[in-house]
Every structure is written in C-alpha cells, then in structure tokens.
Amino acid sequence: MAFTLEKVVPWGRSFEEYVAMFALSGEDLLKRILGCGDGPAGFNSILTKQGGYVISADPLYHFSATDIARRIDETYEEVIKQTRNNKDEFVWQHIPSVEELGRVRMEAMKVFLSDYPKGRKEGRYIEAGLPDLPFKDGAFDIALCSHFLFLYSGQLSEDFHIKSIKELCRVSSEARIFPLLELGAIKSRHLASVKERLVNDGLAVTIEKVPYEFQKSGNEMMRIKHR
Ligand SMILES: C[S@@+](CC[C@H](N)C(=O)[O-])C[C@H]1O[C@@H](n2cnc3c(N)ncnc32)[C@H](O)[C@@H]1O
C-alpha cells in the first residue's frame, strides 16, 4: 500500500525521551546509531549537534519540510483531543498535563523541522521503511525503533515484526524497541510469540525496565542481540 501523507499523524518525541526510553548511556551515544521510524522526532538533530553519529530512516522522509509541517498543523488538535479523551491511559508525572504534552511534542518537532533540510542533504534522514532497509550488514552498532513496532500490532502482523526485527539485526549489532505495548496501553498481542521465534532463530532477546513511562505500564524495552 502506498505511503501517503494523508495517512500519517506526525508526532515526534524529544532527545531526552529517546535517551530514557532506550536507557541510552553516555557510551551508547558515542556509537553508530540508526533510528528506524524516527519521523519528526528531535533525537537526530540534537545528537548530531552533540557530535554523535545517527541516521534516521522513515518513509515520511519522502516529503518536504513544508509538507510535513503542514501535516503536523492539520493533525495536532485531533491528537491532543484523542489524548484528552484517553487521559487515563497515561502517567502524568514527567509530563504533567495534556497542554504540556502538546508543548513538548511541538518543541521536538520544531527541532526536527529546523534540522531536516540540512540533515536530508547530509544523508542523515533517509526515506526507507521496514522490513527492508538500504544499509549494509553491520552498518550500525545500535538500531532504535520507537513507537512503531509492537505499538501498531493491530495493523502489523507477527511476520512483519519478525522480518523487521531480523532486518534491524542485519544492519546493526543490537536492536532496541520501545514500547512493548500496543495502542490502548495493553501488552502487544505479538510480544510473546515474536520473542519466542527470535530466540528459536538464535537471537538473544531480553526485556528490560527503562526509566521512562508515559503510556501506563509502558516502561519496558526489548533488546535483541546476535548470540
Ligand atoms: C508514532 S510515529 C513515532 C515517531 C518517533 N519514532 C517517535 O517516537 O517520536 C511512527 C513512525 O513510524 C513511521 N513508519 C511508518 N511505516 C514505517 C515503516 N514501514 N518502517 C519504518 N517506519 C515506519 C511513520 O512514518 C512514523 O514517523
């Protein structure tokens, strides 16, 4: 199915959220990092400014900054409304209110938009999507995937998850995925079976607590490594 902007609801997290969601250490941030499905997140921009090496891959990068900015404006109010309607699914601690959530997300997306034209020219924002990535084997040390795999378990099959995670592990020594919940703040229906199949296929899979929880009980990431 074609990836059209009208189907996308751009919603990007901040650098600080990425560090917490993936329990990234100072040492991790010095490694070659792939952000898969980074969309309009602020992670690439800030890490690049800090001297890090990071490439983001997302089908969204087919579109220009102007198109993405327009789509953010078109969808923002609806996302905020939906969040308000489902307020009980979230932990309002680090981010204390829906208004503050809107501010934090818009700030992260502004950071992205101001870096995107330059980053696209530099090859830091690459139009690509799981389950096939245009990178060489072992091109990265860590591949991150935030709020795409597992979150859309209702839309993406178990097989898609397996293929995608193996692809992340082909291009990287290690993959980390967050969160392990699907929409509605319930444990992903694919989590147990995907873990079992990856282990049976020889990968080392752990589920680890991280210092981040916004969706209730969404405080775990999956780490997948070659044995
Ligand atoms: C909910 S957003 C998450 C954005 C960012 N990772 C964050 O946490 O702020 C999901 C992202 O997945 C991207 N996406 C959609 N299909 C994809 C695919 N096949 N492979 C990789 N990313 C995809 C979307 O374009 C979107 O940017």
PDB file of N, CA and C in Angstrom, residues 130-209:
ATOM      1  N   LEU A 130      10.838  -0.354   7.133  1.00  0.00           N
ATOM      2  CA  LEU A 130      10.851  -1.776   7.440  1.00  0.00           C
ATOM      3  C   LEU A 130       9.786  -2.462   6.592  1.00  0.00           C
ATOM      4  N   PRO A 131       9.980  -3.696   6.180  1.00  0.00           N
ATOM      5  CA  PRO A 131      11.020  -4.607   6.662  1.00  0.00           C
ATOM      6  C   PRO A 131      12.303  -4.656   5.817  1.00  0.00           C
ATOM      7  N   ASP A 132      12.524  -3.688   4.899  1.00  0.00           N
ATOM      8  CA  ASP A 132      13.744  -3.716   4.075  1.00  0.00           C
ATOM      9  C   ASP A 132      14.482  -2.401   4.194  1.00  0.00           C
ATOM     10  N   LEU A 133      15.697  -2.437   4.660  1.00  0.00           N
ATOM     11  CA  LEU A 133      16.453  -1.208   4.855  1.00  0.00           C
ATOM     12  C   LEU A 133      17.642  -1.155   3.885  1.00  0.00           C
ATOM     13  N   PRO A 134      17.957   0.046   3.382  1.00  0.00           N
ATOM     14  CA  PRO A 134      19.008   0.172   2.368  1.00  0.00           C
ATOM     15  C   PRO A 134      20.400   0.350   2.984  1.00  0.00           C
ATOM     16  N   PHE A 135      20.720  -0.452   3.998  1.00  0.00           N
ATOM     17  CA  PHE A 135      22.021  -0.312   4.656  1.00  0.00           C
ATOM     18  C   PHE A 135      22.771  -1.641   4.600  1.00  0.00           C
ATOM     19  N   LYS A 136      24.129  -1.533   4.656  1.00  0.00           N
ATOM     20  CA  LYS A 136      24.963  -2.744   4.609  1.00  0.00           C
ATOM     21  C   LYS A 136      24.865  -3.511   5.921  1.00  0.00           C
ATOM     22  N   ASP A 137      25.192  -4.781   5.880  1.00  0.00           N
ATOM     23  CA  ASP A 137      25.258  -5.597   7.097  1.00  0.00           C
ATOM     24  C   ASP A 137      26.177  -4.898   8.100  1.00  0.00           C
ATOM     25  N   GLY A 138      25.767  -4.809   9.341  1.00  0.00           N
ATOM     26  CA  GLY A 138      26.631  -4.277  10.399  1.00  0.00           C
ATOM     27  C   GLY A 138      26.966  -2.795  10.262  1.00  0.00           C
ATOM     28  N   ALA A 139      26.162  -2.038   9.537  1.00  0.00           N
ATOM     29  CA  ALA A 139      26.463  -0.605   9.343  1.00  0.00           C
ATOM     30  C   ALA A 139      26.335   0.197  10.647  1.00  0.00           C
ATOM     31  N   PHE A 140      25.607  -0.351  11.623  1.00  0.00           N
ATOM     32  CA  PHE A 140      25.367   0.381  12.882  1.00  0.00           C
ATOM     33  C   PHE A 140      25.713  -0.499  14.096  1.00  0.00           C
ATOM     34  N   ASP A 141      25.902   0.188  15.226  1.00  0.00           N
ATOM     35  CA  ASP A 141      26.105  -0.538  16.490  1.00  0.00           C
ATOM     36  C   ASP A 141      24.773  -0.758  17.205  1.00  0.00           C
ATOM     37  N   ILE A 142      23.905   0.262  17.128  1.00  0.00           N
ATOM     38  CA  ILE A 142      22.609   0.168  17.813  1.00  0.00           C
ATOM     39  C   ILE A 142      21.505   0.657  16.858  1.00  0.00           C
ATOM     40  N   ALA A 143      20.454  -0.142  16.714  1.00  0.00           N
ATOM     41  CA  ALA A 143      19.284   0.295  15.940  1.00  0.00           C
ATOM     42  C   ALA A 143      18.129   0.504  16.914  1.00  0.00           C
ATOM     43  N   LEU A 144      17.547   1.696  16.889  1.00  0.00           N
ATOM     44  CA  LEU A 144      16.438   2.027  17.783  1.00  0.00           C
ATOM     45  C   LEU A 144      15.141   2.061  16.991  1.00  0.00           C
ATOM     46  N   CYS A 145      14.078   1.615  17.609  1.00  0.00           N
ATOM     47  CA  CYS A 145      12.772   1.740  16.948  1.00  0.00           C
ATOM     48  C   CYS A 145      11.744   2.143  18.008  1.00  0.00           C
ATOM     49  N   SER A 146      11.320   3.390  17.935  1.00  0.00           N
ATOM     50  CA  SER A 146      10.409   3.947  18.950  1.00  0.00           C
ATOM     51  C   SER A 146       9.006   4.135  18.391  1.00  0.00           C
ATOM     52  N   HIS A 147       8.032   3.567  19.086  1.00  0.00           N
ATOM     53  CA  HIS A 147       6.619   3.810  18.764  1.00  0.00           C
ATOM     54  C   HIS A 147       6.242   3.455  17.329  1.00  0.00           C
ATOM     55  N   PHE A 148       6.745   2.311  16.879  1.00  0.00           N
ATOM     56  CA  PHE A 148       6.282   1.780  15.580  1.00  0.00           C
ATOM     57  C   PHE A 148       6.031   0.274  15.737  1.00  0.00           C
ATOM     58  N   LEU A 149       7.119  -0.531  15.884  1.00  0.00           N
ATOM     59  CA  LEU A 149       6.910  -1.970  16.106  1.00  0.00           C
ATOM     60  C   LEU A 149       6.216  -2.153  17.453  1.00  0.00           C
ATOM     61  N   PHE A 150       5.439  -3.174  17.579  1.00  0.00           N
ATOM     62  CA  PHE A 150       4.609  -3.509  18.741  1.00  0.00           C
ATOM     63  C   PHE A 150       3.460  -2.512  18.952  1.00  0.00           C
ATOM     64  N   LEU A 151       3.723  -1.195  18.808  1.00  0.00           N
ATOM     65  CA  LEU A 151       2.639  -0.232  19.057  1.00  0.00           C
ATOM     66  C   LEU A 151       1.476  -0.451  18.072  1.00  0.00           C
ATOM     67  N   TYR A 152       1.831  -0.752  16.805  1.00  0.00           N
ATOM     68  CA  TYR A 152       0.782  -0.950  15.790  1.00  0.00           C
ATOM     69  C   TYR A 152       0.538  -2.439  15.538  1.00  0.00           C
ATOM     70  N   SER A 153       0.444  -3.207  16.616  1.00  0.00           N
ATOM     71  CA  SER A 153       0.266  -4.660  16.484  1.00  0.00           C
ATOM     72  C   SER A 153      -1.060  -5.010  15.820  1.00  0.00           C
ATOM     73  N   GLY A 154      -2.041  -4.132  15.943  1.00  0.00           N
ATOM     74  CA  GLY A 154      -3.333  -4.385  15.293  1.00  0.00           C
ATOM     75  C   GLY A 154      -3.222  -4.261  13.775  1.00  0.00           C
ATOM     76  N   GLN A 155      -2.260  -3.478  13.322  1.00  0.00           N
ATOM     77  CA  GLN A 155      -2.112  -3.220  11.883  1.00  0.00           C
ATOM     78  C   GLN A 155      -0.968  -4.042  11.269  1.00  0.00           C
ATOM     79  N   LEU A 156       0.046  -4.351  12.074  1.00  0.00           N
ATOM     80  CA  LEU A 156       1.253  -5.017  11.549  1.00  0.00           C
ATOM     81  C   LEU A 156       1.308  -6.452  12.089  1.00  0.00           C
ATOM     82  N   SER A 157       1.491  -7.415  11.175  1.00  0.00           N
ATOM     83  CA  SER A 157       1.399  -8.831  11.562  1.00  0.00           C
ATOM     84  C   SER A 157       2.617  -9.295  12.359  1.00  0.00           C
ATOM     85  N   GLU A 158       2.461 -10.484  12.926  1.00  0.00           N
ATOM     86  CA  GLU A 158       3.588 -11.103  13.636  1.00  0.00           C
ATOM     87  C   GLU A 158       4.764 -11.301  12.663  1.00  0.00           C
ATOM     88  N   ASP A 159       4.475 -11.773  11.445  1.00  0.00           N
ATOM     89  CA  ASP A 159       5.539 -11.990  10.461  1.00  0.00           C
ATOM     90  C   ASP A 159       6.257 -10.694  10.116  1.00  0.00           C
ATOM     91  N   PHE A 160       5.490  -9.601  10.007  1.00  0.00           N
ATOM     92  CA  PHE A 160       6.116  -8.304   9.723  1.00  0.00           C
ATOM     93  C   PHE A 160       7.096  -7.955  10.853  1.00  0.00           C
ATOM     94  N   HIS A 161       6.682  -8.219  12.087  1.00  0.00           N
ATOM     95  CA  HIS A 161       7.562  -7.930  13.227  1.00  0.00           C
ATOM     96  C   HIS A 161       8.847  -8.759  13.153  1.00  0.00           C
ATOM     97  N   ILE A 162       8.693 -10.046  12.872  1.00  0.00           N
ATOM     98  CA  ILE A 162       9.874 -10.926  12.818  1.00  0.00           C
ATOM     99  C   ILE A 162      10.836 -10.457  11.716  1.00  0.00           C
ATOM    100  N   LYS A 163      10.303 -10.233  10.521  1.00  0.00           N
ATOM    101  CA  LYS A 163      11.144  -9.791   9.391  1.00  0.00           C
ATOM    102  C   LYS A 163      11.837  -8.479   9.731  1.00  0.00           C
ATOM    103  N   SER A 164      11.079  -7.560  10.326  1.00  0.00           N
ATOM    104  CA  SER A 164      11.616  -6.226  10.615  1.00  0.00           C
ATOM    105  C   SER A 164      12.715  -6.290  11.669  1.00  0.00           C
ATOM    106  N   ILE A 165      12.499  -7.082  12.701  1.00  0.00           N
ATOM    107  CA  ILE A 165      13.499  -7.145  13.771  1.00  0.00           C
ATOM    108  C   ILE A 165      14.768  -7.835  13.257  1.00  0.00           C
ATOM    109  N   LYS A 166      14.598  -8.858  12.410  1.00  0.00           N
ATOM    110  CA  LYS A 166      15.782  -9.503  11.825  1.00  0.00           C
ATOM    111  C   LYS A 166      16.538  -8.520  10.920  1.00  0.00           C
ATOM    112  N   GLU A 167      15.777  -7.672  10.233  1.00  0.00           N
ATOM    113  CA  GLU A 167      16.414  -6.671   9.367  1.00  0.00           C
ATOM    114  C   GLU A 167      17.195  -5.652  10.222  1.00  0.00           C
ATOM    115  N   LEU A 168      16.609  -5.237  11.336  1.00  0.00           N
ATOM    116  CA  LEU A 168      17.329  -4.313  12.236  1.00  0.00           C
ATOM    117  C   LEU A 168      18.619  -4.974  12.728  1.00  0.00           C
ATOM    118  N   CYS A 169      18.539  -6.282  12.999  1.00  0.00           N
ATOM    119  CA  CYS A 169      19.720  -7.009  13.489  1.00  0.00           C
ATOM    120  C   CYS A 169      20.727  -7.292  12.361  1.00  0.00           C
ATOM    121  N   ARG A 170      20.273  -7.308  11.129  1.00  0.00           N
ATOM    122  CA  ARG A 170      21.214  -7.462   9.996  1.00  0.00           C
ATOM    123  C   ARG A 170      22.098  -6.217   9.874  1.00  0.00           C
ATOM    124  N   VAL A 171      21.463  -5.034  10.029  1.00  0.00           N
ATOM    125  CA  VAL A 171      22.224  -3.804   9.798  1.00  0.00           C
ATOM    126  C   VAL A 171      22.919  -3.296  11.065  1.00  0.00           C
ATOM    127  N   SER A 172      22.651  -3.949  12.200  1.00  0.00           N
ATOM    128  CA  SER A 172      23.171  -3.425  13.469  1.00  0.00           C
ATOM    129  C   SER A 172      23.553  -4.566  14.421  1.00  0.00           C
ATOM    130  N   SER A 173      24.503  -4.302  15.318  1.00  0.00           N
ATOM    131  CA  SER A 173      24.900  -5.338  16.285  1.00  0.00           C
ATOM    132  C   SER A 173      23.795  -5.589  17.299  1.00  0.00           C
ATOM    133  N   GLU A 174      22.966  -4.568  17.514  1.00  0.00           N
ATOM    134  CA  GLU A 174      21.958  -4.665  18.565  1.00  0.00           C
ATOM    135  C   GLU A 174      20.742  -3.834  18.165  1.00  0.00           C
ATOM    136  N   ALA A 175      19.547  -4.321  18.506  1.00  0.00           N
ATOM    137  CA  ALA A 175      18.336  -3.527  18.262  1.00  0.00           C
ATOM    138  C   ALA A 175      17.610  -3.311  19.589  1.00  0.00           C
ATOM    139  N   ARG A 176      17.024  -2.139  19.738  1.00  0.00           N
ATOM    140  CA  ARG A 176      16.201  -1.852  20.928  1.00  0.00           C
ATOM    141  C   ARG A 176      14.851  -1.316  20.453  1.00  0.00           C
ATOM    142  N   ILE A 177      13.801  -1.864  21.031  1.00  0.00           N
ATOM    143  CA  ILE A 177      12.443  -1.472  20.626  1.00  0.00           C
ATOM    144  C   ILE A 177      11.658  -1.008  21.850  1.00  0.00           C
ATOM    145  N   PHE A 178      10.962   0.111  21.702  1.00  0.00           N
ATOM    146  CA  PHE A 178      10.140   0.678  22.784  1.00  0.00           C
ATOM    147  C   PHE A 178       8.925   1.346  22.156  1.00  0.00           C
ATOM    148  N   PRO A 179       7.734   1.240  22.718  1.00  0.00           N
ATOM    149  CA  PRO A 179       7.355   0.429  23.881  1.00  0.00           C
ATOM    150  C   PRO A 179       6.971  -0.975  23.416  1.00  0.00           C
ATOM    151  N   LEU A 180       6.568  -1.816  24.388  1.00  0.00           N
ATOM    152  CA  LEU A 180       6.138  -3.175  24.060  1.00  0.00           C
ATOM    153  C   LEU A 180       4.620  -3.274  24.172  1.00  0.00           C
ATOM    154  N   LEU A 181       3.996  -2.113  24.251  1.00  0.00           N
ATOM    155  CA  LEU A 181       2.524  -2.034  24.324  1.00  0.00           C
ATOM    156  C   LEU A 181       1.967  -1.707  22.954  1.00  0.00           C
ATOM    157  N   GLU A 182       0.739  -2.119  22.719  1.00  0.00           N
ATOM    158  CA  GLU A 182       0.063  -1.655  21.515  1.00  0.00           C
ATOM    159  C   GLU A 182      -0.888  -0.514  21.887  1.00  0.00           C
ATOM    160  N   LEU A 183      -1.521   0.081  20.890  1.00  0.00           N
ATOM    161  CA  LEU A 183      -2.446   1.185  21.153  1.00  0.00           C
ATOM    162  C   LEU A 183      -3.514   0.719  22.144  1.00  0.00           C
ATOM    163  N   GLY A 184      -3.904   1.609  23.032  1.00  0.00           N
ATOM    164  CA  GLY A 184      -4.854   1.220  24.067  1.00  0.00           C
ATOM    165  C   GLY A 184      -4.120   0.856  25.356  1.00  0.00           C
ATOM    166  N   ALA A 185      -2.782   1.004  25.330  1.00  0.00           N
ATOM    167  CA  ALA A 185      -1.936   0.729  26.508  1.00  0.00           C
ATOM    168  C   ALA A 185      -2.089  -0.694  27.032  1.00  0.00           C
ATOM    169  N   ILE A 186      -2.174  -1.656  26.098  1.00  0.00           N
ATOM    170  CA  ILE A 186      -2.171  -3.064  26.513  1.00  0.00           C
ATOM    171  C   ILE A 186      -0.953  -3.751  25.899  1.00  0.00           C
ATOM    172  N   LYS A 187      -0.486  -4.810  26.580  1.00  0.00           N
ATOM    173  CA  LYS A 187       0.705  -5.524  26.092  1.00  0.00           C
ATOM    174  C   LYS A 187       0.469  -5.986  24.658  1.00  0.00           C
ATOM    175  N   SER A 188       1.488  -5.821  23.793  1.00  0.00           N
ATOM    176  CA  SER A 188       1.322  -6.205  22.390  1.00  0.00           C
ATOM    177  C   SER A 188       0.919  -7.660  22.260  1.00  0.00           C
ATOM    178  N   ARG A 189      -0.060  -7.904  21.420  1.00  0.00           N
ATOM    179  CA  ARG A 189      -0.537  -9.280  21.183  1.00  0.00           C
ATOM    180  C   ARG A 189       0.564 -10.147  20.572  1.00  0.00           C
ATOM    181  N   HIS A 190       1.600  -9.510  19.950  1.00  0.00           N
ATOM    182  CA  HIS A 190       2.666 -10.281  19.287  1.00  0.00           C
ATOM    183  C   HIS A 190       3.883 -10.511  20.183  1.00  0.00           C
ATOM    184  N   LEU A 191       3.897  -9.887  21.353  1.00  0.00           N
ATOM    185  CA  LEU A 191       5.150  -9.852  22.125  1.00  0.00           C
ATOM    186  C   LEU A 191       5.703 -11.249  22.425  1.00  0.00           C
ATOM    187  N   ALA A 192       4.878 -12.112  23.025  1.00  0.00           N
ATOM    188  CA  ALA A 192       5.381 -13.419  23.462  1.00  0.00           C
ATOM    189  C   ALA A 192       5.813 -14.270  22.262  1.00  0.00           C
ATOM    190  N   SER A 193       4.991 -14.295  21.211  1.00  0.00           N
ATOM    191  CA  SER A 193       5.311 -15.158  20.064  1.00  0.00           C
ATOM    192  C   SER A 193       6.529 -14.632  19.296  1.00  0.00           C
ATOM    193  N   VAL A 194       6.641 -13.309  19.178  1.00  0.00           N
ATOM    194  CA  VAL A 194       7.793 -12.735  18.470  1.00  0.00           C
ATOM    195  C   VAL A 194       9.073 -13.059  19.245  1.00  0.00           C
ATOM    196  N   LYS A 195       9.012 -12.898  20.555  1.00  0.00           N
ATOM    197  CA  LYS A 195      10.197 -13.186  21.379  1.00  0.00           C
ATOM    198  C   LYS A 195      10.615 -14.648  21.198  1.00  0.00           C
ATOM    199  N   GLU A 196       9.637 -15.543  21.277  1.00  0.00           N
ATOM    200  CA  GLU A 196       9.932 -16.977  21.171  1.00  0.00           C
ATOM    201  C   GLU A 196      10.554 -17.318  19.809  1.00  0.00           C
ATOM    202  N   ARG A 197       9.989 -16.766  18.754  1.00  0.00           N
ATOM    203  CA  ARG A 197      10.507 -17.084  17.409  1.00  0.00           C
ATOM    204  C   ARG A 197      11.911 -16.526  17.215  1.00  0.00           C
ATOM    205  N   LEU A 198      12.185 -15.339  17.749  1.00  0.00           N
ATOM    206  CA  LEU A 198      13.527 -14.763  17.606  1.00  0.00           C
ATOM    207  C   LEU A 198      14.548 -15.610  18.361  1.00  0.00           C
ATOM    208  N   VAL A 199      14.176 -16.046  19.565  1.00  0.00           N
ATOM    209  CA  VAL A 199      15.084 -16.888  20.370  1.00  0.00           C
ATOM    210  C   VAL A 199      15.322 -18.219  19.642  1.00  0.00           C
ATOM    211  N   ASN A 200      14.254 -18.810  19.111  1.00  0.00           N
ATOM    212  CA  ASN A 200      14.392 -20.079  18.366  1.00  0.00           C
ATOM    213  C   ASN A 200      15.288 -19.914  17.149  1.00  0.00           C
ATOM    214  N   ASP A 201      15.300 -18.706  16.586  1.00  0.00           N
ATOM    215  CA  ASP A 201      16.143 -18.451  15.415  1.00  0.00           C
ATOM    216  C   ASP A 201      17.551 -17.996  15.811  1.00  0.00           C
ATOM    217  N   GLY A 202      17.887 -18.120  17.092  1.00  0.00           N
ATOM    218  CA  GLY A 202      19.279 -17.923  17.510  1.00  0.00           C
ATOM    219  C   GLY A 202      19.638 -16.527  17.987  1.00  0.00           C
ATOM    220  N   LEU A 203      18.652 -15.653  18.183  1.00  0.00           N
ATOM    221  CA  LEU A 203      18.974 -14.313  18.688  1.00  0.00           C
ATOM    222  C   LEU A 203      18.831 -14.281  20.212  1.00  0.00           C
ATOM    223  N   ALA A 204      19.560 -13.385  20.862  1.00  0.00           N
ATOM    224  CA  ALA A 204      19.439 -13.219  22.315  1.00  0.00           C
ATOM    225  C   ALA A 204      18.465 -12.074  22.564  1.00  0.00           C
ATOM    226  N   VAL A 205      17.377 -12.363  23.264  1.00  0.00           N
ATOM    227  CA  VAL A 205      16.319 -11.357  23.452  1.00  0.00           C
ATOM    228  C   VAL A 205      16.094 -11.133  24.945  1.00  0.00           C
ATOM    229  N   THR A 206      16.168  -9.873  25.373  1.00  0.00           N
ATOM    230  CA  THR A 206      15.826  -9.572  26.764  1.00  0.00           C
ATOM    231  C   THR A 206      14.789  -8.445  26.795  1.00  0.00           C
ATOM    232  N   ILE A 207      13.992  -8.468  27.856  1.00  0.00           N
ATOM    233  CA  ILE A 207      13.029  -7.389  28.070  1.00  0.00           C
ATOM    234  C   ILE A 207      13.472  -6.677  29.340  1.00  0.00           C
ATOM    235  N   GLU A 208      13.711  -5.362  29.223  1.00  0.00           N
ATOM    236  CA  GLU A 208      14.341  -4.631  30.326  1.00  0.00           C
ATOM    237  C   GLU A 208      13.512  -3.415  30.719  1.00  0.00           C
ATOM    238  N   LYS A 209      13.500  -3.134  32.025  1.00  0.00           N
ATOM    239  CA  LYS A 209      12.825  -1.920  32.519  1.00  0.00           C
ATOM    240  C   LYS A 209      13.657  -0.704  32.126  1.00  0.00           C
TER     241      LYS A 209
END
